[in-house]
GROMACS .gro file of N, CA and C in nm:
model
  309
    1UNK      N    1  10.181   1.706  -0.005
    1UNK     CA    2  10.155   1.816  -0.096
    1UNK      C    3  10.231   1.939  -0.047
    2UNK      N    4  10.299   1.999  -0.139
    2UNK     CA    5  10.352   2.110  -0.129
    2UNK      C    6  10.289   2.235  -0.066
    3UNK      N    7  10.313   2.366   0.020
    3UNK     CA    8  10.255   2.456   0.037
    3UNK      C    9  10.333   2.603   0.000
    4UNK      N   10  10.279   2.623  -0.074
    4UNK     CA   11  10.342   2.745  -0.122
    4UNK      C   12  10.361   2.924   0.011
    5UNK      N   13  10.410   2.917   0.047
    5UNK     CA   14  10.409   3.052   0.133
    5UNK      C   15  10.517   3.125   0.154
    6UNK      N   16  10.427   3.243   0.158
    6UNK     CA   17  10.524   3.409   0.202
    6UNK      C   18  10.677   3.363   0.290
    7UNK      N   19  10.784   3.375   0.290
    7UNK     CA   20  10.892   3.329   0.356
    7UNK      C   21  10.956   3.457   0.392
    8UNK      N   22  11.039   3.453   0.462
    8UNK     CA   23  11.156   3.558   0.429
    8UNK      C   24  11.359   3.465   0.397
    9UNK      N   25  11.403   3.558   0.380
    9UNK     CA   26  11.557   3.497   0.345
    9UNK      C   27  11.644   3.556   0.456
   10UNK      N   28  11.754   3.465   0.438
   10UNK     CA   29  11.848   3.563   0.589
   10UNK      C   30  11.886   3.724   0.619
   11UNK      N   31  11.859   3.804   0.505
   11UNK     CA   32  11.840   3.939   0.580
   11UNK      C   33  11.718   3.974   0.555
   12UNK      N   34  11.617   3.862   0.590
   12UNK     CA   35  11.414   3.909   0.674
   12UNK      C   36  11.331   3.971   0.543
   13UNK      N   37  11.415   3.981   0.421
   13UNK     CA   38  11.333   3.995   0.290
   13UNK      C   39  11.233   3.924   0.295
   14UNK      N   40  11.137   3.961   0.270
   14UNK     CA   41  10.974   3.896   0.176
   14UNK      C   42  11.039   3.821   0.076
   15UNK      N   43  10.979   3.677   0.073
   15UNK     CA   44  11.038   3.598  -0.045
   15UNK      C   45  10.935   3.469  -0.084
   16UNK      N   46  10.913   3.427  -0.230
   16UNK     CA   47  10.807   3.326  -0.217
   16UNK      C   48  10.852   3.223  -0.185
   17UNK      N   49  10.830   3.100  -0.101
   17UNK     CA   50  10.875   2.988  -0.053
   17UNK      C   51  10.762   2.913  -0.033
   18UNK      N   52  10.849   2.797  -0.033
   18UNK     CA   53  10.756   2.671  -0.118
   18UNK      C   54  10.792   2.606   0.064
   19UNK      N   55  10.677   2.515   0.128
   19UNK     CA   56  10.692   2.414   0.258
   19UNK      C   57  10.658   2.275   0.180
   20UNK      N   58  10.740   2.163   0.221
   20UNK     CA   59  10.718   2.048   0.162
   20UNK      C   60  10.797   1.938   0.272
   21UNK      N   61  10.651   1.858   0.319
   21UNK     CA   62  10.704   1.807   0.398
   21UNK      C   63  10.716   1.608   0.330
   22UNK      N   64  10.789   1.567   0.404
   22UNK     CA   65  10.864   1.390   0.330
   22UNK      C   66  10.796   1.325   0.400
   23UNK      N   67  10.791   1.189   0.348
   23UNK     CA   68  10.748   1.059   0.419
   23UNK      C   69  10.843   1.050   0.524
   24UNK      N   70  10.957   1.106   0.567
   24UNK     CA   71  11.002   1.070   0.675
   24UNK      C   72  10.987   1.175   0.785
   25UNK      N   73  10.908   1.239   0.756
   25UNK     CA   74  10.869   1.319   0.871
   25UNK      C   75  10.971   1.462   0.840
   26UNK      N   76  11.039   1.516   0.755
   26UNK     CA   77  11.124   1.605   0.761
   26UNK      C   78  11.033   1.680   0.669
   27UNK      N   79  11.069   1.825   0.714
   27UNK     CA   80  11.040   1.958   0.617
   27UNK      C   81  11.107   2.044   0.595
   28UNK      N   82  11.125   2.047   0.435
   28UNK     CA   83  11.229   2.120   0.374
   28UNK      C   84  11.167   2.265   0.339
   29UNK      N   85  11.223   2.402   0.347
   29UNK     CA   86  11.171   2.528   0.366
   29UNK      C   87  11.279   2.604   0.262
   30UNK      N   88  11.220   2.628   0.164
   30UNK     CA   89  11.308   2.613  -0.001
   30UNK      C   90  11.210   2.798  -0.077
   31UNK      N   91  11.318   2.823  -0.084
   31UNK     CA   92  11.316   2.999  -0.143
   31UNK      C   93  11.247   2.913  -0.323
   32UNK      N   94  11.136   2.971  -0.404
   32UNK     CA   95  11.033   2.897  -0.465
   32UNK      C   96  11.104   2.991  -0.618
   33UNK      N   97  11.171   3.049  -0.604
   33UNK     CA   98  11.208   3.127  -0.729
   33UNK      C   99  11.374   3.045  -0.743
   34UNK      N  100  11.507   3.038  -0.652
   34UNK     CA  101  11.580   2.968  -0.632
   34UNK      C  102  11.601   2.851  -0.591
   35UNK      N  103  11.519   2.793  -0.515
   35UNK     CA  104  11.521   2.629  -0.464
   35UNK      C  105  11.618   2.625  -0.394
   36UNK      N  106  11.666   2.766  -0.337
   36UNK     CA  107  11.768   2.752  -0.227
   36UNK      C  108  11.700   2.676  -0.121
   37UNK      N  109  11.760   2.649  -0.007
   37UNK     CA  110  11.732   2.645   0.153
   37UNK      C  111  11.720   2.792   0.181
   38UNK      N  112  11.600   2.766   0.306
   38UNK     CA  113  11.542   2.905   0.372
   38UNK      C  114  11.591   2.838   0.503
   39UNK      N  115  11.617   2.741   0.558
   39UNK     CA  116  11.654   2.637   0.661
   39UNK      C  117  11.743   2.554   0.603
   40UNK      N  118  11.829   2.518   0.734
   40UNK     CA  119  11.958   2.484   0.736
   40UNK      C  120  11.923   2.331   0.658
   41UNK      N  121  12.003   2.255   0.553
   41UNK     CA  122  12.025   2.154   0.488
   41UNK      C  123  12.137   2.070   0.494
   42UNK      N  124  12.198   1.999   0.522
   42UNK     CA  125  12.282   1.907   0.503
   42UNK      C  126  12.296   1.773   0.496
   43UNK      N  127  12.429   1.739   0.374
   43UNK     CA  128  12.399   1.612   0.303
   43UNK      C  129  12.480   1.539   0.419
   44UNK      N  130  12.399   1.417   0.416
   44UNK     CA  131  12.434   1.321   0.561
   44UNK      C  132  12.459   1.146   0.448
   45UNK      N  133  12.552   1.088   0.508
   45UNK     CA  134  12.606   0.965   0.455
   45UNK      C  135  12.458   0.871   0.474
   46UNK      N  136  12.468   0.801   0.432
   46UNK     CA  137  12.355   0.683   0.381
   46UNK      C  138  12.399   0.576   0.350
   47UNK      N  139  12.348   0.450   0.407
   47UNK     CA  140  12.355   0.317   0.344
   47UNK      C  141  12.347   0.320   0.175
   48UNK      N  142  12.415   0.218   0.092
   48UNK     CA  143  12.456   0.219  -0.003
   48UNK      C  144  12.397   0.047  -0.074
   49UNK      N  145  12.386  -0.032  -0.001
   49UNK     CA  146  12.365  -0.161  -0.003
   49UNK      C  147  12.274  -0.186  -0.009
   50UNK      N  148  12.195  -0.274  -0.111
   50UNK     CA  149  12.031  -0.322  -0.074
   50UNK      C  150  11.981  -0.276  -0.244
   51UNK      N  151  12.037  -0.202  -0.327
   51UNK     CA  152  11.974  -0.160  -0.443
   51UNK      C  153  11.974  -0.293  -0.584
   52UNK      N  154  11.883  -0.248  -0.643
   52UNK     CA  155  11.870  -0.353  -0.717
   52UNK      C  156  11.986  -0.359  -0.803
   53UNK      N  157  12.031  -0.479  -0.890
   53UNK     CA  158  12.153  -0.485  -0.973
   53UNK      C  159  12.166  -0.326  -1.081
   54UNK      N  160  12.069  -0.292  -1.148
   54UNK     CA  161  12.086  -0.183  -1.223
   54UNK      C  162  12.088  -0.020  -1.181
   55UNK      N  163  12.055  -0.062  -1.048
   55UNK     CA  164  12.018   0.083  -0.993
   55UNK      C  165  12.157   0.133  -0.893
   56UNK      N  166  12.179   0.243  -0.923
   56UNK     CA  167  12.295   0.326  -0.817
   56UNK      C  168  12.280   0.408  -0.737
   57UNK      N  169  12.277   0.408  -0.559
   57UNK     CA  170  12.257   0.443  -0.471
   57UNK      C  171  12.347   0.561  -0.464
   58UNK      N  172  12.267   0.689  -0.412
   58UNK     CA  173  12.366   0.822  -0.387
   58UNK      C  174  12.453   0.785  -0.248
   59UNK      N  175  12.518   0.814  -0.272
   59UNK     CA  176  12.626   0.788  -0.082
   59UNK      C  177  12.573   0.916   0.009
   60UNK      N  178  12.488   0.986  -0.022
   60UNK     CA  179  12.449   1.074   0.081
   60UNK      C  180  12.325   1.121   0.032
   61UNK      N  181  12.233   1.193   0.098
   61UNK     CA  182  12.089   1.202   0.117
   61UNK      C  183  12.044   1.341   0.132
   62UNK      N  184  12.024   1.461   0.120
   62UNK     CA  185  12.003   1.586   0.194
   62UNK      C  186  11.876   1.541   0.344
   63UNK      N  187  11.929   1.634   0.452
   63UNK     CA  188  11.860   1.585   0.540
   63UNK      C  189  11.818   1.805   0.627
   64UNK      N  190  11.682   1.803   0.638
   64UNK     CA  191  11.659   1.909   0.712
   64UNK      C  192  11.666   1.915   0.805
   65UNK      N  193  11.785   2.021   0.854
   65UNK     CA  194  11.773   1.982   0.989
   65UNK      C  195  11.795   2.188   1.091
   66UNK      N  196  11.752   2.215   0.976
   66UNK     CA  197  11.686   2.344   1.000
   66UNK      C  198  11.533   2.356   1.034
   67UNK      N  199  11.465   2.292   1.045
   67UNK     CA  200  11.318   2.226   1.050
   67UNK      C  201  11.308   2.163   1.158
   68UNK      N  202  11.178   2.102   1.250
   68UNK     CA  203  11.137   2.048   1.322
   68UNK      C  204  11.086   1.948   1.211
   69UNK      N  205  11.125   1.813   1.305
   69UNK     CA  206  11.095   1.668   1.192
   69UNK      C  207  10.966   1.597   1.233
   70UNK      N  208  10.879   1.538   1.217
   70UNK     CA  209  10.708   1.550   1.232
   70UNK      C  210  10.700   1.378   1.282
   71UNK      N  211  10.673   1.353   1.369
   71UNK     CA  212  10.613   1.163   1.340
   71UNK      C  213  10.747   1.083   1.310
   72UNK      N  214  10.867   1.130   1.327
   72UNK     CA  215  10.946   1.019   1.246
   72UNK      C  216  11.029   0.992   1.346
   73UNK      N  217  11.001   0.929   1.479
   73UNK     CA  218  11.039   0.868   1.609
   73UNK      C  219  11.151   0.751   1.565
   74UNK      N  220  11.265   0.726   1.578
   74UNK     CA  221  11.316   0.609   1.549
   74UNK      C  222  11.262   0.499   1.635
   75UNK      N  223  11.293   0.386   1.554
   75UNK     CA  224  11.213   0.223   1.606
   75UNK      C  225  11.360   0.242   1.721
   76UNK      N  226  11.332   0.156   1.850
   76UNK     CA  227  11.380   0.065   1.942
   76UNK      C  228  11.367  -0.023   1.982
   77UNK      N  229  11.434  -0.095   2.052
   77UNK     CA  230  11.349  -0.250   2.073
   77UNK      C  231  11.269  -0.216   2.192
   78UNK      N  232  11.285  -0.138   2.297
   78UNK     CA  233  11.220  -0.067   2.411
   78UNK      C  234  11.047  -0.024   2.375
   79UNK      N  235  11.045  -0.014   2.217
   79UNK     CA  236  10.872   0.056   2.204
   79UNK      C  237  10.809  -0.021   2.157
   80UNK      N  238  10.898  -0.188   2.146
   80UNK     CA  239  10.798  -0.312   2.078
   80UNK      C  240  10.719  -0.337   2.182
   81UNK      N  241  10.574  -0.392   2.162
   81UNK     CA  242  10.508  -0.424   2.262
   81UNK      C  243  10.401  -0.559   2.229
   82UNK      N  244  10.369  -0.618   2.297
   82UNK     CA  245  10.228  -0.646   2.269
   82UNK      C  246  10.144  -0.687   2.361
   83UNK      N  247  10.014  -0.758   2.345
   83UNK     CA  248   9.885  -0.735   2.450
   83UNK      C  249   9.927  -0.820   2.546
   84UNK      N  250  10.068  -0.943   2.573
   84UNK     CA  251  10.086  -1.004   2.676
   84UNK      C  252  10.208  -0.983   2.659
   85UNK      N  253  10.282  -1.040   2.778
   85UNK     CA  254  10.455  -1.048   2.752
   85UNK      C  255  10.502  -1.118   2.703
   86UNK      N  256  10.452  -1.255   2.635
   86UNK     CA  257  10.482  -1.336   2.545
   86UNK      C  258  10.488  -1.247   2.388
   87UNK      N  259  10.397  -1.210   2.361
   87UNK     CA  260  10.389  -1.125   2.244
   87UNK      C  261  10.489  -0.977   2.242
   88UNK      N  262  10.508  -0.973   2.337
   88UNK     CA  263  10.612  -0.828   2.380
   88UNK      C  264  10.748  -0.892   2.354
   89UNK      N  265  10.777  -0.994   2.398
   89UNK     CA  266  10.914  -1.069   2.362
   89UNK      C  267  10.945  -1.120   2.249
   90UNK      N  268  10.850  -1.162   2.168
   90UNK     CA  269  10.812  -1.235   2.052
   90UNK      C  270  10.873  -1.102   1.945
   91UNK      N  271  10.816  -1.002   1.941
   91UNK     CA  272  10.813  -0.863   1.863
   91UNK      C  273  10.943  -0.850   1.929
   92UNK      N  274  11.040  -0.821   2.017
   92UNK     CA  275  11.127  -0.767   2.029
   92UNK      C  276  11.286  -0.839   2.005
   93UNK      N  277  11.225  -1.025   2.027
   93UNK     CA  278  11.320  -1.123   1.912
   93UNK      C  279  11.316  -1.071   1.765
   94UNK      N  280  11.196  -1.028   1.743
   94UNK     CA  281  11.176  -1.031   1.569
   94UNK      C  282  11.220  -0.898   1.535
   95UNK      N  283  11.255  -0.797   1.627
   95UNK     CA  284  11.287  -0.652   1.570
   95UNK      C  285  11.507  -0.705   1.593
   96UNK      N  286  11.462  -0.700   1.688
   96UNK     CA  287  11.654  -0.757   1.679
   96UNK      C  288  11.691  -0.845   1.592
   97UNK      N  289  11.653  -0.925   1.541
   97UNK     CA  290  11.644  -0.994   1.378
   97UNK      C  291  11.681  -0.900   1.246
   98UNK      N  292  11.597  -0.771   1.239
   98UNK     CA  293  11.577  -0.701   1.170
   98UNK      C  294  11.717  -0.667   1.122
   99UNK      N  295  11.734  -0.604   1.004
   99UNK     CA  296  11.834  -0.556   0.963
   99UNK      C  297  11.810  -0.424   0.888
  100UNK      N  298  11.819  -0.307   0.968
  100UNK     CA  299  11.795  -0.139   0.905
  100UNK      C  300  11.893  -0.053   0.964
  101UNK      N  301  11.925   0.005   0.841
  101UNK     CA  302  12.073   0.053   0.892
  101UNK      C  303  12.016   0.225   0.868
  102UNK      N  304  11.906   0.265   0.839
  102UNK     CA  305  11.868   0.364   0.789
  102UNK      C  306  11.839   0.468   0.880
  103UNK      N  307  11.825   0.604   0.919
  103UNK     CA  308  11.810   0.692   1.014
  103UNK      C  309  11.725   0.656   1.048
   0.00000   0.00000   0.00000
């Protein structure tokens, strides 16, 4: 859910701004009258492959990176685990299997 709050703009004006944070852990900090960026934004390349036959993938994504990003730790095979080392190896065959090309 969106949070609407008092902001300022780059010369420290009072301005209404909207906080809205993503399922991927990023928060975008957006001037609520313009939908500018109040924090730095940039469009970053993206996997393209994987969409259904009718649907068309953007080649790039906006990504905040004017923001501190919340919970969104990338996977490694180093943080698979489980309650024995059989199960720790098991999870870390099955993550190297995996195929995610995604941030």
């Amino acid at each position: 859910q969106p949070a609407l709050v008092d902001g300022f703009d780059e010369q420290h004006r009072p301005v209404p701004a909207l906080l809205l944070g993503t399922k991927r852990g990023q928060i975008f900090y957006l001037n609520r009258e313009t939908g500018k960026p109040l924090a730095q934004v940039e469009e970053k390349a993206v996997p393209t492959q994987g969409a259904a036959e009718e649907e068309r993938l953007s080649p790039t994504q906006p990504f905040s990176v004017g923001m501190p990003t919340i919970g969104a730790e990338r996977l490694t095979e180093e943080k698979m685990w489980g309650t024995t080392l059989f199960d720790q190896m098991a999870c870390r065959i099955l993550f190297k299997q995996m195929n995610y090309q995604g941030d």
